[in-house]
């Protein structure tokens, strides 16, 4: 399974992510067995990215100052065939975020968009699809399919249930726990985990993405079941523990995934 | 009680805070039941702040780069009648910090100043009150009253005992534990908590501030009493747990507050 | 022992460190008993540093924006005889990092370089020593000696075993646990700890550095031995706990150090 490949390879994942979650993201990647690098100066990005398995772009604290770093990183990743994962955090909240995400999606090769249902729907609405898709508000599978088709990328959508879409094929994933929303960076870390799982693959497969999301959600379920796992301090600690401890067998025994036609 | 209103409303609290405590602040607000947003680009602040219940400004890592963000945020908050809480971290340590805080206090509407006794005293000293108030060094109630009068804001002062002042009325609050000083951001998080408690109220009441400080301190007392709660790693985790777990009954049973005439 | 001096004095340690580890570094210094300050605006650095016991420079997320802050901080520290510790994170990965570190080492007084074996070797290689020292790849003691001689600083090198060098005298230190590499900032925090231990001493002694590294490693060994200490979430929490709890007796009983001739 891919989890074992990730752990054997320990891919470098360059993260340009938001100021709130850098530490938690780095610790989550280490617990998985990947190697995080946080760097943002345009002068050194190409030298770093040529050795990377993936690049994560998370706009949670987007600023004018970091935009040149993000664009330089994506250009470098595209040049070296390193996959890029985009996490369009809160892109529906401001024109600044939405316009920037749409620019990235239109000008560069993005391998995966990883967002929650409202973020993905916001990107689609901005693209004038609001009228025809007004019924998909809570349907992550439909949103994943529509976004994948529109932006020609793989898509991971999280919500009450999660969905992944690659080339029009959609899987609905129902592991996980609402505790992931009680800790800041629970979704952001999934973006980093997806990046690690797709290392070296600019065209990730449906099974890679399905496994990444399921593995993360199963680790979260186990974290919640440990002592005091419904309290946020313990849950955060337990999650890092379970990210190290959760492996192939846990996925095989616990994964709940079904294709959505 | 206000704690229940906060949890029902889940107000958005936009935090421009220091680089050290962003994650802890976000997790603390989530544990309370509020919704943190960390953003700082002037291009999007107004769009975000019009939906916010409160704005927190914490100058712990003040820099020339963040000053336009802070001023834009406060102007927007003032325009939309969103309350602003100012945490003047270490404002007595440098002219850069002190002058910036005084500028904010003189040019904008600040609903609450939240600082420790020496920070508040430093702001007052800068305002030429050192001579007449030299005896209040350790008296948080006197400092709260003097600062509230001088700056025409509500004031929350922390120290060996805490004090809040609204319109000249002062409450002395004696819950809490010194463990809050063994974890970085223990005071900064209180500033964020106060922001959440006063959501939508540019003129917060004495009871709102009293309840915010007491609730936080009681959660900290409970965190200290749990397993290994006098060790800083456990205390930090326990505190996040207890911020979720502490509610109306805990406040009613444990609050120690008395008016200071 | 020095640990007691540090705890009695509670020296201020100004940290210009990377974005990933600021919170963990501050909490680690607090647990030791030192006083962290994170600040970076050139306008206030001199005012702060004149009161500091040490300055830590960690280039883990080096950017053009922070370079003036770093140089201002070191100039101020040199002027006030405050020791500077340099942590050249990943300096071998890019020319940007390596050239900047070499510039600092050549133009300013650095009291201690704290890095892992490959970082130190990279600085030496850049200095044209690769040919003659190709056999020292895994020998931290040899790297420490060579770097100390070449850069005329004290050196702390971490790796499978650790080594410190002052004026050509080298100690090999064999406490510690690989768990320190499973948590982000495990090495960065050691740089901060070393800074606190050498407070006020621009020419630190071999025994100060030996004690700093050994104390930290012994605390990490104890953290690993506690419940679930081999899982990264628990280890991180336990480490902060043990940094508060580990004292003189633990060092005396557990330190493994031997001089390397």
PDB file of N, CA and C in Angstrom, chain C residues 146-197:
ATOM      1  N   UNK C 146      37.146  20.505  13.877  1.00  0.00           N
ATOM      2  CA  UNK C 146      37.512  21.211  12.650  1.00  0.00           C
ATOM      3  C   UNK C 146      36.772  22.542  12.532  1.00  0.00           C
ATOM      4  N   UNK C 147      35.487  22.521  12.860  1.00  0.00           N
ATOM      5  CA  UNK C 147      34.694  23.752  12.742  1.00  0.00           C
ATOM      6  C   UNK C 147      35.143  24.785  13.772  1.00  0.00           C
ATOM      7  N   UNK C 148      35.436  24.330  14.979  1.00  0.00           N
ATOM      8  CA  UNK C 148      35.894  25.247  16.020  1.00  0.00           C
ATOM      9  C   UNK C 148      37.198  25.925  15.625  1.00  0.00           C
ATOM     10  N   UNK C 149      38.079  25.127  15.057  1.00  0.00           N
ATOM     11  CA  UNK C 149      39.367  25.667  14.622  1.00  0.00           C
ATOM     12  C   UNK C 149      39.176  26.641  13.475  1.00  0.00           C
ATOM     13  N   UNK C 150      38.379  26.237  12.496  1.00  0.00           N
ATOM     14  CA  UNK C 150      38.247  27.057  11.293  1.00  0.00           C
ATOM     15  C   UNK C 150      37.530  28.371  11.574  1.00  0.00           C
ATOM     16  N   UNK C 151      36.455  28.325  12.363  1.00  0.00           N
ATOM     17  CA  UNK C 151      35.648  29.534  12.555  1.00  0.00           C
ATOM     18  C   UNK C 151      35.977  30.262  13.863  1.00  0.00           C
ATOM     19  N   UNK C 152      36.893  29.706  14.646  1.00  0.00           N
ATOM     20  CA  UNK C 152      37.276  30.336  15.915  1.00  0.00           C
ATOM     21  C   UNK C 152      36.077  30.612  16.813  1.00  0.00           C
ATOM     22  N   UNK C 153      35.199  29.618  16.908  1.00  0.00           N
ATOM     23  CA  UNK C 153      34.040  29.709  17.808  1.00  0.00           C
ATOM     24  C   UNK C 153      33.970  28.420  18.615  1.00  0.00           C
ATOM     25  N   UNK C 154      33.152  28.442  19.634  1.00  0.00           N
ATOM     26  CA  UNK C 154      32.751  27.187  20.257  1.00  0.00           C
ATOM     27  C   UNK C 154      31.741  26.522  19.332  1.00  0.00           C
ATOM     28  N   UNK C 155      31.667  25.170  19.410  1.00  0.00           N
ATOM     29  CA  UNK C 155      30.805  24.430  18.497  1.00  0.00           C
ATOM     30  C   UNK C 155      30.058  23.352  19.267  1.00  0.00           C
ATOM     31  N   UNK C 156      28.776  23.203  18.943  1.00  0.00           N
ATOM     32  CA  UNK C 156      27.970  22.082  19.448  1.00  0.00           C
ATOM     33  C   UNK C 156      27.437  21.345  18.224  1.00  0.00           C
ATOM     34  N   UNK C 157      27.844  20.082  18.076  1.00  0.00           N
ATOM     35  CA  UNK C 157      27.413  19.279  16.929  1.00  0.00           C
ATOM     36  C   UNK C 157      26.546  18.139  17.433  1.00  0.00           C
ATOM     37  N   UNK C 158      25.360  17.988  16.833  1.00  0.00           N
ATOM     38  CA  UNK C 158      24.499  16.878  17.223  1.00  0.00           C
ATOM     39  C   UNK C 158      24.434  15.845  16.102  1.00  0.00           C
ATOM     40  N   UNK C 159      24.201  14.608  16.496  1.00  0.00           N
ATOM     41  CA  UNK C 159      24.147  13.505  15.551  1.00  0.00           C
ATOM     42  C   UNK C 159      23.906  12.223  16.318  1.00  0.00           C
ATOM     43  N   UNK C 160      24.367  11.095  15.780  1.00  0.00           N
ATOM     44  CA  UNK C 160      24.165   9.851  16.515  1.00  0.00           C
ATOM     45  C   UNK C 160      24.799   9.947  17.890  1.00  0.00           C
ATOM     46  N   UNK C 161      25.944  10.618  17.956  1.00  0.00           N
ATOM     47  CA  UNK C 161      26.436  11.081  19.250  1.00  0.00           C
ATOM     48  C   UNK C 161      26.718  12.570  19.103  1.00  0.00           C
ATOM     49  N   UNK C 162      26.739  13.292  20.192  1.00  0.00           N
ATOM     50  CA  UNK C 162      26.932  14.732  20.131  1.00  0.00           C
ATOM     51  C   UNK C 162      28.361  15.070  20.526  1.00  0.00           C
ATOM     52  N   UNK C 163      28.813  16.251  20.144  1.00  0.00           N
ATOM     53  CA  UNK C 163      30.152  16.693  20.526  1.00  0.00           C
ATOM     54  C   UNK C 163      30.147  18.199  20.722  1.00  0.00           C
ATOM     55  N   UNK C 164      30.962  18.652  21.679  1.00  0.00           N
ATOM     56  CA  UNK C 164      31.169  20.080  21.856  1.00  0.00           C
ATOM     57  C   UNK C 164      32.662  20.355  21.797  1.00  0.00           C
ATOM     58  N   UNK C 165      33.005  21.528  21.299  1.00  0.00           N
ATOM     59  CA  UNK C 165      34.415  21.895  21.196  1.00  0.00           C
ATOM     60  C   UNK C 165      34.591  23.344  21.615  1.00  0.00           C
ATOM     61  N   UNK C 166      35.561  23.568  22.512  1.00  0.00           N
ATOM     62  CA  UNK C 166      35.944  24.928  22.909  1.00  0.00           C
ATOM     63  C   UNK C 166      37.466  24.996  22.880  1.00  0.00           C
ATOM     64  N   UNK C 167      37.993  25.898  22.096  1.00  0.00           N
ATOM     65  CA  UNK C 167      39.453  26.099  22.032  1.00  0.00           C
ATOM     66  C   UNK C 167      40.199  24.794  21.770  1.00  0.00           C
ATOM     67  N   UNK C 168      39.696  23.990  20.884  1.00  0.00           N
ATOM     68  CA  UNK C 168      40.396  22.768  20.500  1.00  0.00           C
ATOM     69  C   UNK C 168      40.154  21.579  21.414  1.00  0.00           C
ATOM     70  N   UNK C 169      39.502  21.809  22.547  1.00  0.00           N
ATOM     71  CA  UNK C 169      39.207  20.711  23.481  1.00  0.00           C
ATOM     72  C   UNK C 169      37.815  20.165  23.156  1.00  0.00           C
ATOM     73  N   UNK C 170      37.712  18.844  23.009  1.00  0.00           N
ATOM     74  CA  UNK C 170      36.469  18.245  22.518  1.00  0.00           C
ATOM     75  C   UNK C 170      35.916  17.239  23.517  1.00  0.00           C
ATOM     76  N   UNK C 171      34.621  17.316  23.763  1.00  0.00           N
ATOM     77  CA  UNK C 171      33.928  16.324  24.587  1.00  0.00           C
ATOM     78  C   UNK C 171      32.925  15.589  23.696  1.00  0.00           C
ATOM     79  N   UNK C 172      32.884  14.265  23.833  1.00  0.00           N
ATOM     80  CA  UNK C 172      31.873  13.463  23.159  1.00  0.00           C
ATOM     81  C   UNK C 172      30.770  13.172  24.166  1.00  0.00           C
ATOM     82  N   UNK C 173      29.505  13.397  23.758  1.00  0.00           N
ATOM     83  CA  UNK C 173      28.368  13.295  24.679  1.00  0.00           C
ATOM     84  C   UNK C 173      27.392  12.265  24.126  1.00  0.00           C
ATOM     85  N   UNK C 174      27.035  11.290  24.941  1.00  0.00           N
ATOM     86  CA  UNK C 174      26.252  10.175  24.399  1.00  0.00           C
ATOM     87  C   UNK C 174      24.928   9.954  25.112  1.00  0.00           C
ATOM     88  N   UNK C 175      24.403  10.988  25.743  1.00  0.00           N
ATOM     89  CA  UNK C 175      23.007  10.913  26.179  1.00  0.00           C
ATOM     90  C   UNK C 175      22.091  11.239  25.004  1.00  0.00           C
ATOM     91  N   UNK C 176      20.772  11.118  25.264  1.00  0.00           N
ATOM     92  CA  UNK C 176      19.808  11.522  24.233  1.00  0.00           C
ATOM     93  C   UNK C 176      19.011  10.370  23.672  1.00  0.00           C
ATOM     94  N   UNK C 177      18.115  10.697  22.741  1.00  0.00           N
ATOM     95  CA  UNK C 177      17.237   9.709  22.136  1.00  0.00           C
ATOM     96  C   UNK C 177      16.855  10.153  20.735  1.00  0.00           C
ATOM     97  N   UNK C 178      16.706   9.192  19.813  1.00  0.00           N
ATOM     98  CA  UNK C 178      16.252   9.567  18.458  1.00  0.00           C
ATOM     99  C   UNK C 178      14.866  10.196  18.437  1.00  0.00           C
ATOM    100  N   UNK C 179      14.102  10.080  19.527  1.00  0.00           N
ATOM    101  CA  UNK C 179      12.784  10.736  19.570  1.00  0.00           C
ATOM    102  C   UNK C 179      12.915  12.240  19.335  1.00  0.00           C
ATOM    103  N   UNK C 180      14.075  12.820  19.680  1.00  0.00           N
ATOM    104  CA  UNK C 180      14.270  14.256  19.447  1.00  0.00           C
ATOM    105  C   UNK C 180      14.180  14.614  17.967  1.00  0.00           C
ATOM    106  N   UNK C 181      14.365  13.629  17.082  1.00  0.00           N
ATOM    107  CA  UNK C 181      14.243  13.911  15.643  1.00  0.00           C
ATOM    108  C   UNK C 181      12.831  13.648  15.129  1.00  0.00           C
ATOM    109  N   UNK C 182      11.957  13.126  15.979  1.00  0.00           N
ATOM    110  CA  UNK C 182      10.576  12.847  15.556  1.00  0.00           C
ATOM    111  C   UNK C 182       9.632  14.023  15.838  1.00  0.00           C
ATOM    112  N   UNK C 183      10.166  15.029  16.505  1.00  0.00           N
ATOM    113  CA  UNK C 183       9.373  16.206  16.850  1.00  0.00           C
ATOM    114  C   UNK C 183      10.054  17.414  16.212  1.00  0.00           C
ATOM    115  N   UNK C 184       9.298  18.208  15.485  1.00  0.00           N
ATOM    116  CA  UNK C 184       9.925  19.357  14.828  1.00  0.00           C
ATOM    117  C   UNK C 184      10.457  20.324  15.881  1.00  0.00           C
ATOM    118  N   UNK C 185      11.660  20.824  15.665  1.00  0.00           N
ATOM    119  CA  UNK C 185      12.246  21.770  16.603  1.00  0.00           C
ATOM    120  C   UNK C 185      13.048  21.139  17.711  1.00  0.00           C
ATOM    121  N   UNK C 186      13.228  19.823  17.672  1.00  0.00           N
ATOM    122  CA  UNK C 186      14.037  19.171  18.702  1.00  0.00           C
ATOM    123  C   UNK C 186      15.473  19.677  18.718  1.00  0.00           C
ATOM    124  N   UNK C 187      16.021  19.904  17.552  1.00  0.00           N
ATOM    125  CA  UNK C 187      17.365  20.483  17.460  1.00  0.00           C
ATOM    126  C   UNK C 187      17.355  21.986  17.680  1.00  0.00           C
ATOM    127  N   UNK C 188      16.352  22.641  17.133  1.00  0.00           N
ATOM    128  CA  UNK C 188      16.250  24.105  17.287  1.00  0.00           C
ATOM    129  C   UNK C 188      16.150  24.499  18.756  1.00  0.00           C
ATOM    130  N   UNK C 189      15.402  23.721  19.519  1.00  0.00           N
ATOM    131  CA  UNK C 189      15.256  24.052  20.935  1.00  0.00           C
ATOM    132  C   UNK C 189      16.595  23.926  21.650  1.00  0.00           C
ATOM    133  N   UNK C 190      17.427  22.947  21.245  1.00  0.00           N
ATOM    134  CA  UNK C 190      18.750  22.834  21.863  1.00  0.00           C
ATOM    135  C   UNK C 190      19.551  24.114  21.645  1.00  0.00           C
ATOM    136  N   UNK C 191      19.437  24.707  20.460  1.00  0.00           N
ATOM    137  CA  UNK C 191      20.120  25.979  20.220  1.00  0.00           C
ATOM    138  C   UNK C 191      19.688  27.049  21.213  1.00  0.00           C
ATOM    139  N   UNK C 192      18.387  27.077  21.516  1.00  0.00           N
ATOM    140  CA  UNK C 192      17.870  28.056  22.482  1.00  0.00           C
ATOM    141  C   UNK C 192      18.360  27.737  23.895  1.00  0.00           C
ATOM    142  N   UNK C 193      18.387  26.439  24.218  1.00  0.00           N
ATOM    143  CA  UNK C 193      18.855  26.012  25.549  1.00  0.00           C
ATOM    144  C   UNK C 193      20.330  26.383  25.739  1.00  0.00           C
ATOM    145  N   UNK C 194      21.129  26.113  24.712  1.00  0.00           N
ATOM    146  CA  UNK C 194      22.551  26.495  24.776  1.00  0.00           C
ATOM    147  C   UNK C 194      22.676  28.004  25.002  1.00  0.00           C
ATOM    148  N   UNK C 195      21.848  28.786  24.324  1.00  0.00           N
ATOM    149  CA  UNK C 195      21.884  30.240  24.500  1.00  0.00           C
ATOM    150  C   UNK C 195      21.642  30.619  25.951  1.00  0.00           C
ATOM    151  N   UNK C 196      20.641  29.973  26.557  1.00  0.00           N
ATOM    152  CA  UNK C 196      20.332  30.294  27.960  1.00  0.00           C
ATOM    153  C   UNK C 196      21.481  29.895  28.887  1.00  0.00           C
ATOM    154  N   UNK C 197      22.068  28.720  28.632  1.00  0.00           N
ATOM    155  CA  UNK C 197      23.150  28.252  29.515  1.00  0.00           C
ATOM    156  C   UNK C 197      24.384  29.162  29.465  1.00  0.00           C
TER     157      UNK C 197
END
